[in-house]
């Protein structure tokens, strides 16, 4: 009880400090219920939605064939980390030949001091192809994608590492990352960044620049990563309805080099901060033989096996006192979940019909969002480009902040903030709360984020929703 009191006093001090520093009142979930507020999307913000061209220096390959690029980190367990990268040259054209994964080794050297690598680990490598049985569509085969799991990591420690193939003298430059706290109720990640619908536009660049300045210790990339599936067909110009604009297209071609460009674009950030991904509808990318999600499943290492999952579409992991559950919204759970414990096919039907990207501009729903009115459980709805930051102060308090791209980037100018307060005295004794990050949110087109009290023993939490994508966060 004494520890709990000390924690509450510390939390109160932190909140007062933030309030005084910002000069404004930050509401808490204890202040609710709130009157619904909607902030409409400013069309002028779309001026930054043009695609970054493939010849941009941030997207171009700047290493020779066998050297690592697109280096990325992902949490494996509290004491281990996945390191991923790509070597070799991808091919695109009518006829492509897959590279031999075994031609380049997968090694990571790492240690606690710069230049002193006391540990070495090896992993596996693979390639994938995106093939189309239609004249005029370009086939693709990837570079060699490497995944190595490094273990024996201590919490809160900086580790220096290189990756590549030492036998070919093809190791990367040195990179550094800091490990997360061990599971427990006394320590939490500093800042948890939440982004989705990122794409590869000028707005994407602003989002990542702002996010990097926020110095997150963990990134949740919750779907719709590259928009490679729209690059050739809609691109930066965009069309409101693909099937209307391209009625004779047998399949939507996904321009896979965008994935390589995106990996290079993100490397400066995700080579030092672990990024946990989950798929969105833009990762479906259908190809020959009804194959889907090939890019997502091959390019990213996630702790599926470590968490007891049999699919990369849903998994969990721990970061300090927070337990995350990542659930994909676009996978047929009837074929991947435990047999005999699946919902009926009818439960897969969307509640609000098809995808709706913005407000209706004509017809009976003109001037409205996809559904007739803002639900009463939705306290705040805003459409803007940006990213979210979740700061878990302790097992009772967390601060959610929405940083809009259009704001001058400094700590006291967020687009929206709220403290999420857990009240354990109102919870059932046998119930535990966890931070859950299912489905998708949006940082790029039409972010609609809502805050509410989770109705289960009056537990407090945060629910974030984008048009057809949902995310739920509850304090552990």
Coordinates of C-alpha atoms in Angstrom, one line a residue:
X1 CA 0.0 0.0 0.0
X2 CA 2.9 2.3 0.8
X3 CA 4.5 1.7 -2.6
X4 CA 1.1 2.4 -4.3
X5 CA 0.8 5.7 -2.4
X6 CA 4.3 6.8 -3.4
X7 CA 3.5 5.9 -7.0
X8 CA 0.3 7.9 -6.9
X9 CA 2.2 10.9 -5.5
X10 CA 4.9 10.6 -8.1
X11 CA 2.3 10.4 -10.9
X12 CA 0.5 13.4 -9.5
X13 CA 3.8 15.4 -9.5
X14 CA 4.5 14.4 -13.1
X15 CA 1.0 15.4 -14.2
X16 CA 1.3 18.8 -12.4
X17 CA 4.7 19.3 -14.0
X18 CA 3.4 18.7 -17.5
X19 CA 0.3 20.9 -16.8
X20 CA 2.5 23.8 -15.5
X21 CA 5.0 23.4 -18.3
X22 CA 2.4 23.4 -21.1
X23 CA 0.3 26.2 -19.5
X24 CA -2.9 24.4 -20.3
X25 CA -5.2 21.8 -18.8
X26 CA -4.8 18.3 -20.0
X27 CA -8.1 16.3 -19.4
X28 CA -8.2 12.9 -17.9
X29 CA -10.6 10.0 -18.5
X30 CA -11.9 10.9 -15.0
X31 CA -13.3 14.1 -16.4
X32 CA -15.6 12.2 -18.8
X33 CA -18.0 11.6 -20.3
X34 CA -17.2 14.3 -22.9
X35 CA -19.4 15.9 -25.5
X36 CA -18.4 14.6 -28.9
X37 CA -16.1 16.9 -30.9
X38 CA -15.3 16.6 -34.6
X39 CA -12.6 18.5 -36.4
X40 CA -12.9 18.3 -40.1
X41 CA -10.1 17.5 -42.5
X42 CA -8.3 20.6 -44.0
X43 CA -8.1 19.9 -47.8
X44 CA -5.0 22.1 -48.0
X45 CA -3.1 19.5 -46.1
X46 CA -3.3 17.2 -49.1
X47 CA -0.7 19.3 -50.8
X48 CA 1.9 17.1 -49.2
X49 CA 0.4 13.8 -50.3
X50 CA 2.3 13.5 -53.6
X51 CA 4.5 10.4 -53.7
X52 CA 8.3 10.7 -53.1
X53 CA 9.9 9.6 -56.4
X54 CA 12.0 6.5 -56.6
X55 CA 15.0 8.5 -57.6
X56 CA 14.9 10.5 -54.4
X57 CA 18.2 10.0 -52.4
X58 CA 16.3 8.6 -49.4
X59 CA 14.8 5.8 -51.6
X60 CA 17.8 5.0 -53.8
X61 CA 20.1 2.1 -53.0
X62 CA 23.4 3.5 -51.8
X63 CA 25.4 0.2 -51.1
X64 CA 26.9 -2.3 -53.4
X65 CA 25.0 -5.6 -54.0
X66 CA 26.2 -7.8 -51.2
X67 CA 26.2 -5.1 -48.5
X68 CA 23.3 -4.8 -46.0
X69 CA 20.6 -2.2 -46.5
X70 CA 17.1 -1.7 -45.2
X71 CA 18.3 -2.6 -41.7
X72 CA 15.5 -2.9 -39.1
X73 CA 14.9 -4.0 -35.5
X74 CA 11.9 -5.8 -33.9
X75 CA 11.3 -7.1 -30.4
X76 CA 11.6 -10.9 -30.0
X77 CA 11.5 -11.4 -26.2
X78 CA 12.4 -9.1 -23.2
X79 CA 16.0 -10.3 -23.6
X80 CA 16.3 -10.8 -27.4
X81 CA 15.9 -8.7 -30.6
X82 CA 15.3 -9.5 -34.3
X83 CA 17.7 -7.8 -36.7
X84 CA 16.6 -7.8 -40.4
X85 CA 18.1 -6.5 -43.6
X86 CA 18.3 -7.0 -47.4
X87 CA 21.2 -7.8 -49.7
X88 CA 21.4 -8.3 -53.4
X89 CA 19.5 -6.6 -56.2
X90 CA 15.8 -7.0 -56.7
X91 CA 14.5 -7.7 -60.2
X92 CA 11.4 -6.4 -62.0
X93 CA 10.2 -7.2 -65.5
X94 CA 8.4 -9.8 -67.5
X95 CA 11.0 -12.5 -66.7
X96 CA 12.8 -12.5 -63.3
X97 CA 15.0 -15.1 -61.7
X98 CA 15.1 -15.5 -57.9
X99 CA 18.4 -15.0 -56.1
X100 CA 19.9 -17.9 -54.1
X101 CA 19.4 -17.0 -50.3
X102 CA 22.3 -19.2 -49.3
X103 CA 24.8 -17.2 -51.4
X104 CA 25.1 -14.6 -48.6
X105 CA 25.4 -15.5 -44.9
X106 CA 23.3 -13.9 -42.2
X107 CA 25.4 -12.7 -39.3
X108 CA 25.1 -10.1 -36.5
X109 CA 28.0 -9.0 -34.3
X110 CA 27.0 -7.1 -31.2
X111 CA 28.3 -5.9 -27.8
X112 CA 28.0 -3.2 -25.1
X113 CA 30.9 -1.1 -26.4
X114 CA 31.4 0.6 -29.7
X115 CA 33.7 -1.5 -31.9
X116 CA 33.9 -4.4 -29.4
X117 CA 31.5 -7.2 -30.5
X118 CA 31.6 -9.9 -27.9
X119 CA 28.7 -11.8 -29.3
X120 CA 27.9 -13.2 -32.8
X121 CA 24.7 -14.8 -34.0
X122 CA 23.6 -16.4 -37.3
X123 CA 20.1 -16.5 -38.8
X124 CA 18.3 -17.4 -41.9
X125 CA 17.6 -15.8 -45.3
X126 CA 14.9 -16.0 -47.9
X127 CA 13.5 -14.3 -51.0
X128 CA 10.0 -13.8 -52.3
X129 CA 8.3 -13.1 -55.7
X130 CA 5.3 -11.1 -56.8
X131 CA 4.1 -12.7 -60.0
X132 CA 1.2 -11.8 -62.4
X133 CA -0.1 -14.1 -65.1
X134 CA -1.3 -11.1 -67.2
X135 CA 0.3 -9.4 -70.1
X136 CA 1.6 -5.9 -69.3
X137 CA 2.0 -6.4 -65.5
X138 CA 5.6 -6.6 -64.2
X139 CA 6.8 -9.5 -62.1
X140 CA 9.2 -8.9 -59.2
X141 CA 11.6 -11.0 -57.2
X142 CA 13.2 -9.5 -54.0
X143 CA 16.7 -9.2 -52.8
X144 CA 17.8 -11.6 -50.1
X145 CA 16.0 -10.9 -46.9
X146 CA 17.9 -11.8 -43.7
X147 CA 16.5 -12.3 -40.2
X148 CA 18.8 -12.9 -37.2
X149 CA 17.7 -13.2 -33.6
X150 CA 20.3 -11.9 -31.1
X151 CA 19.8 -12.9 -27.4
X152 CA 21.3 -12.5 -24.0
X153 CA 20.4 -8.8 -23.9
X154 CA 20.2 -6.9 -20.6
X155 CA 17.5 -4.3 -20.0
X156 CA 18.1 -0.6 -20.5
X157 CA 21.5 -1.1 -22.1
X158 CA 22.9 0.3 -25.3
X159 CA 24.1 -2.3 -27.7
X160 CA 26.3 -1.7 -30.8
X161 CA 26.0 -4.0 -33.7
X162 CA 26.9 -4.8 -37.3
X163 CA 25.2 -7.2 -39.7
X164 CA 26.1 -8.9 -43.0
X165 CA 28.5 -11.6 -44.2
X166 CA 32.0 -11.4 -42.7
X167 CA 33.3 -14.1 -45.1
X168 CA 32.7 -11.7 -47.9
X169 CA 34.0 -8.7 -46.0
X170 CA 30.5 -7.3 -46.4
X171 CA 29.4 -6.1 -42.9
X172 CA 27.3 -3.0 -42.4
X173 CA 28.4 0.1 -40.6
X174 CA 27.9 0.1 -36.8
X175 CA 24.4 0.8 -35.5
X176 CA 23.2 1.2 -31.9
X177 CA 20.0 0.5 -30.0
X178 CA 18.8 0.6 -26.4
X179 CA 17.0 -2.4 -24.9
X180 CA 13.6 -2.0 -23.3
X181 CA 12.8 -2.6 -19.6
X182 CA 12.1 -6.1 -18.3
X183 CA 8.4 -7.0 -17.7
X184 CA 7.2 -5.7 -14.3
X185 CA 5.1 -2.9 -12.7
X186 CA 8.0 -0.6 -11.9
X187 CA 9.3 0.3 -15.3
X188 CA 7.8 1.2 -18.7
X189 CA 9.0 2.3 -22.2
X190 CA 9.7 6.0 -22.3
X191 CA 7.5 6.8 -25.3
X192 CA 5.5 4.4 -27.5
X193 CA 5.0 5.8 -31.0
X194 CA 1.9 4.8 -32.9
X195 CA 1.6 5.3 -36.7
X196 CA -0.3 3.7 -39.5
X197 CA -1.2 4.5 -43.1
X198 CA 2.3 5.9 -43.5
X199 CA 2.9 5.5 -47.2
X200 CA 5.8 7.2 -48.9
X201 CA 4.8 10.8 -49.5
X202 CA 6.0 14.2 -48.5
X203 CA 3.6 14.0 -45.6
X204 CA 5.2 10.7 -44.6
X205 CA 8.6 12.4 -44.5
X206 CA 7.2 15.1 -42.1
X207 CA 5.6 12.5 -39.9
X208 CA 8.8 10.5 -39.6
X209 CA 10.9 13.6 -39.0
X210 CA 8.5 14.7 -36.2
X211 CA 8.4 11.2 -34.7
X212 CA 12.2 10.9 -34.7
X213 CA 12.4 14.2 -32.7
X214 CA 10.1 12.6 -30.1
X215 CA 12.8 10.0 -29.4
X216 CA 10.5 6.9 -29.1
X217 CA 11.8 3.7 -27.5
X218 CA 9.3 1.6 -29.4
X219 CA 7.3 2.0 -32.6
X220 CA 3.9 0.4 -33.4
X221 CA 3.4 0.4 -37.2
X222 CA -0.2 -0.6 -37.4
X223 CA -1.0 -1.3 -41.0
X224 CA -0.9 0.2 -44.5
X225 CA 2.9 0.7 -44.7
X226 CA 4.0 1.5 -48.2
X227 CA 0.9 1.8 -50.5
X228 CA 3.0 -0.1 -53.1
X229 CA -0.3 -1.6 -54.3
X230 CA -1.5 1.9 -55.5
X231 CA 1.8 3.4 -56.7
X232 CA 1.4 2.6 -60.4
X233 CA -2.4 2.9 -60.6
X234 CA -3.3 5.8 -58.4
X235 CA 0.0 7.1 -57.1
X236 CA 0.1 10.7 -55.8
X237 CA -2.7 11.8 -58.1
X238 CA -5.2 9.4 -56.7
X239 CA -8.6 8.2 -57.9
X240 CA -11.6 7.8 -55.6
X241 CA -12.6 4.4 -56.9
X242 CA -10.0 2.0 -58.4
X243 CA -12.5 -0.4 -59.9
X244 CA -14.3 2.6 -61.5
X245 CA -11.2 4.1 -63.0
X246 CA -9.7 0.8 -64.1
X247 CA -12.8 -1.4 -64.9
X248 CA -10.8 -3.8 -67.2
X249 CA -7.9 -4.4 -64.8
X250 CA -7.7 -8.1 -64.0
X251 CA -5.8 -7.4 -60.8
X252 CA -4.3 -4.4 -59.1
X253 CA -0.5 -4.4 -59.7
X254 CA 1.6 -3.8 -56.7
X255 CA 4.9 -2.0 -57.5
X256 CA 7.2 -3.9 -55.2
X257 CA 10.3 -1.6 -55.6
X258 CA 8.3 0.8 -53.3
X259 CA 8.9 -1.7 -50.5
X260 CA 12.6 -1.4 -51.1
X261 CA 12.4 2.4 -51.2
X262 CA 10.4 2.4 -48.0
X263 CA 12.9 0.2 -46.2
X264 CA 15.7 2.6 -47.1
X265 CA 13.5 5.6 -46.1
X266 CA 12.8 4.1 -42.7
X267 CA 16.3 2.6 -41.9
X268 CA 17.7 5.6 -40.1
X269 CA 15.0 5.3 -37.5
X270 CA 14.2 1.6 -37.3
X271 CA 17.8 0.5 -37.3
X272 CA 18.0 2.0 -33.8
X273 CA 14.4 1.7 -32.5
X274 CA 12.4 -1.5 -32.7
X275 CA 9.3 -1.4 -34.9
X276 CA 6.5 -3.8 -34.4
X277 CA 4.2 -4.2 -37.5
X278 CA 0.8 -5.6 -38.3
X279 CA -0.8 -5.8 -41.7
X280 CA -3.4 -3.6 -43.2
X281 CA -5.5 -3.9 -46.4
X282 CA -2.8 -2.4 -48.5
X283 CA -0.5 -5.3 -47.6
X284 CA -2.9 -7.9 -49.1
X285 CA -1.3 -7.5 -52.6
X286 CA -2.9 -10.5 -54.4
X287 CA -0.9 -12.2 -57.1
X288 CA -0.8 -15.5 -59.0
X289 CA -2.4 -18.6 -57.4
X290 CA -4.4 -16.4 -55.1
X291 CA -1.2 -15.7 -53.0
X292 CA -1.6 -12.7 -50.6
X293 CA 0.5 -10.8 -48.1
X294 CA 3.8 -12.1 -49.5
X295 CA 5.7 -8.9 -48.9
X296 CA 4.5 -8.4 -45.3
X297 CA 5.1 -12.0 -44.4
X298 CA 8.6 -12.2 -45.8
X299 CA 10.1 -8.8 -45.0
X300 CA 9.3 -8.5 -41.3
X301 CA 10.3 -10.6 -38.3
X302 CA 7.7 -10.6 -35.5
X303 CA 7.6 -12.6 -32.3
X304 CA 4.8 -14.9 -33.4
X305 CA 6.5 -18.2 -32.4
X306 CA 7.9 -16.6 -29.2
X307 CA 4.4 -15.7 -28.1
X308 CA 2.8 -19.0 -29.0
X309 CA 1.1 -17.8 -32.2
X310 CA 1.0 -19.8 -35.4
X311 CA 0.7 -16.8 -37.6
X312 CA 2.4 -13.5 -38.2
X313 CA -1.0 -11.9 -38.4
X314 CA -1.4 -12.0 -34.6
X315 CA 1.2 -12.1 -31.9
X316 CA 2.1 -10.5 -28.6
X317 CA 5.2 -9.2 -26.8
X318 CA 6.2 -7.4 -23.6
X319 CA 7.9 -4.1 -23.1
X320 CA 8.5 -3.3 -19.5
X321 CA 5.1 -3.2 -17.6
X322 CA 3.2 -3.2 -20.9
X323 CA 1.9 -6.3 -22.7
X324 CA 1.0 -5.8 -26.4
X325 CA -1.3 -7.9 -28.4
X326 CA -1.2 -7.3 -32.2
X327 CA -4.2 -8.5 -34.1
X328 CA -4.5 -8.2 -37.9
X329 CA -7.8 -7.0 -39.2
X330 CA -7.6 -8.4 -42.7
X331 CA -6.8 -12.1 -42.2
X332 CA -9.4 -14.8 -42.4
X333 CA -9.4 -16.0 -38.8
X334 CA -11.7 -18.9 -39.6
X335 CA -8.8 -20.6 -41.3
X336 CA -6.0 -19.6 -39.0
X337 CA -7.4 -19.7 -35.5
X338 CA -7.9 -22.7 -33.2
X339 CA -10.3 -25.1 -35.0
X340 CA -13.7 -25.3 -33.4
X341 CA -13.4 -21.9 -31.7
X342 CA -14.0 -19.6 -34.6
X343 CA -16.9 -17.2 -35.2
X344 CA -19.3 -17.9 -38.0
X345 CA -18.6 -16.6 -41.5
X346 CA -21.4 -14.1 -41.1
X347 CA -19.4 -12.4 -38.3
X348 CA -16.9 -11.3 -40.9
X349 CA -19.3 -8.9 -42.6
X350 CA -18.3 -5.2 -42.0
X351 CA -20.6 -3.2 -39.8
X352 CA -20.5 -0.1 -42.0
X353 CA -20.2 -1.6 -45.5
X354 CA -17.2 -0.9 -47.7
X355 CA -14.2 1.3 -47.3
X356 CA -14.9 5.1 -47.0
X357 CA -11.8 7.3 -47.1
X358 CA -13.2 10.7 -46.4
X359 CA -16.4 12.6 -45.9
X360 CA -19.1 12.0 -48.5
X361 CA -19.1 14.9 -51.0
X362 CA -22.5 14.1 -52.7
X363 CA -25.8 12.3 -52.2
X364 CA -27.8 12.1 -49.1
X365 CA -24.7 11.7 -46.9
X366 CA -23.1 15.0 -48.2
X367 CA -21.0 16.7 -45.6
X368 CA -21.0 13.7 -43.2
X369 CA -18.6 11.0 -42.3
X370 CA -19.1 7.4 -43.4
X371 CA -21.8 6.8 -40.9
X372 CA -24.6 9.2 -40.1
X373 CA -23.4 10.6 -36.8
X374 CA -20.5 10.5 -34.5
X375 CA -21.1 7.7 -32.0
X376 CA -21.8 8.8 -28.5
X377 CA -18.8 6.8 -27.2
X378 CA -16.5 8.9 -29.5
X379 CA -15.2 11.9 -27.5
X380 CA -12.9 13.4 -30.1
X381 CA -12.6 12.9 -33.9
X382 CA -10.0 14.6 -36.0
X383 CA -8.7 14.2 -39.6
X384 CA -5.0 15.1 -39.8
X385 CA -1.6 13.8 -40.8
X386 CA 0.7 13.0 -37.8
X387 CA 1.6 10.4 -35.2
X388 CA 0.6 9.4 -31.7
X389 CA 2.7 9.0 -28.6
X390 CA 1.6 6.9 -25.6
X391 CA 3.6 7.5 -22.4
X392 CA 2.8 5.0 -19.7
X393 CA 3.7 6.7 -16.4
X394 CA 2.8 3.8 -14.1
X395 CA 0.1 1.1 -13.8
X396 CA -2.5 3.8 -13.2
X397 CA -1.7 6.7 -15.5
X398 CA -0.8 7.1 -19.2
X399 CA -0.7 10.1 -21.4
X400 CA -1.9 10.0 -25.0
X401 CA -0.7 12.8 -27.3
X402 CA -1.6 13.3 -31.0
X403 CA 1.1 15.3 -32.9
X404 CA -0.2 16.8 -36.1
X405 CA 2.2 17.4 -39.0
X406 CA 0.9 21.0 -39.5
X407 CA 1.7 22.1 -36.0
X408 CA 5.0 23.8 -35.2
X409 CA 6.9 20.8 -33.7
X410 CA 7.5 21.4 -30.0
X411 CA 6.3 19.8 -26.9
X412 CA 3.6 22.3 -26.0
X413 CA 1.7 22.3 -29.3
X414 CA 0.1 18.9 -29.6
X415 CA -3.1 18.4 -31.6
X416 CA -4.8 16.5 -28.7
X417 CA -3.9 15.1 -25.3
X418 CA -5.6 13.1 -22.6
X419 CA -4.5 11.2 -19.5
X420 CA -5.9 7.7 -19.3
X421 CA -6.5 6.8 -15.7
X422 CA -7.0 3.3 -14.5
X423 CA -9.0 2.9 -11.4
X424 CA -8.2 -0.6 -10.0
X425 CA -10.6 -0.2 -7.1
X426 CA -13.5 -0.4 -9.6
X427 CA -12.2 -3.5 -11.4
X428 CA -13.1 -7.1 -10.7
X429 CA -10.4 -8.6 -8.5
X430 CA -9.6 -11.4 -10.9
X431 CA -9.4 -9.0 -13.9
X432 CA -6.0 -7.8 -15.3
X433 CA -5.7 -5.0 -17.8
X434 CA -3.3 -5.0 -20.7
X435 CA -2.3 -2.6 -23.3
X436 CA -3.8 -3.9 -26.5
X437 CA -2.9 -2.6 -30.0
X438 CA -5.1 -4.5 -32.4
X439 CA -6.0 -3.6 -36.0
X440 CA -4.9 -0.4 -37.5
X441 CA -4.8 3.4 -36.9
X442 CA -4.0 6.1 -39.3
X443 CA -1.3 8.7 -39.2
X444 CA -1.6 9.6 -42.9
X445 CA -5.1 9.8 -44.4
X446 CA -8.0 10.6 -42.1
X447 CA -7.0 10.0 -38.5
X448 CA -10.1 9.5 -36.3
X449 CA -9.0 8.9 -32.8
X450 CA -11.4 8.6 -29.9
X451 CA -11.1 8.3 -26.2
X452 CA -13.5 6.5 -23.9
X453 CA -13.9 4.5 -20.7
X454 CA -13.8 0.8 -21.4
X455 CA -16.9 -0.8 -20.0
X456 CA -15.6 -3.8 -18.1
X457 CA -15.6 -3.3 -14.4
X458 CA -15.4 0.4 -15.3
X459 CA -11.8 0.0 -16.4
X460 CA -10.2 2.9 -18.2
X461 CA -8.7 2.7 -21.6
X462 CA -8.2 4.3 -25.0
X463 CA -9.9 3.4 -28.2
X464 CA -8.6 4.7 -31.5
X465 CA -10.5 4.2 -34.7
X466 CA -9.9 5.0 -38.4
X467 CA -12.6 4.6 -41.0
X468 CA -12.6 0.8 -41.1
X469 CA -9.7 0.2 -38.8
X470 CA -9.7 0.0 -35.0
X471 CA -7.1 0.1 -32.2
X472 CA -7.7 -0.4 -28.5
X473 CA -5.4 0.5 -25.6
X474 CA -5.9 -0.5 -22.0
X475 CA -3.5 0.0 -19.1
X476 CA -1.8 -3.1 -17.7

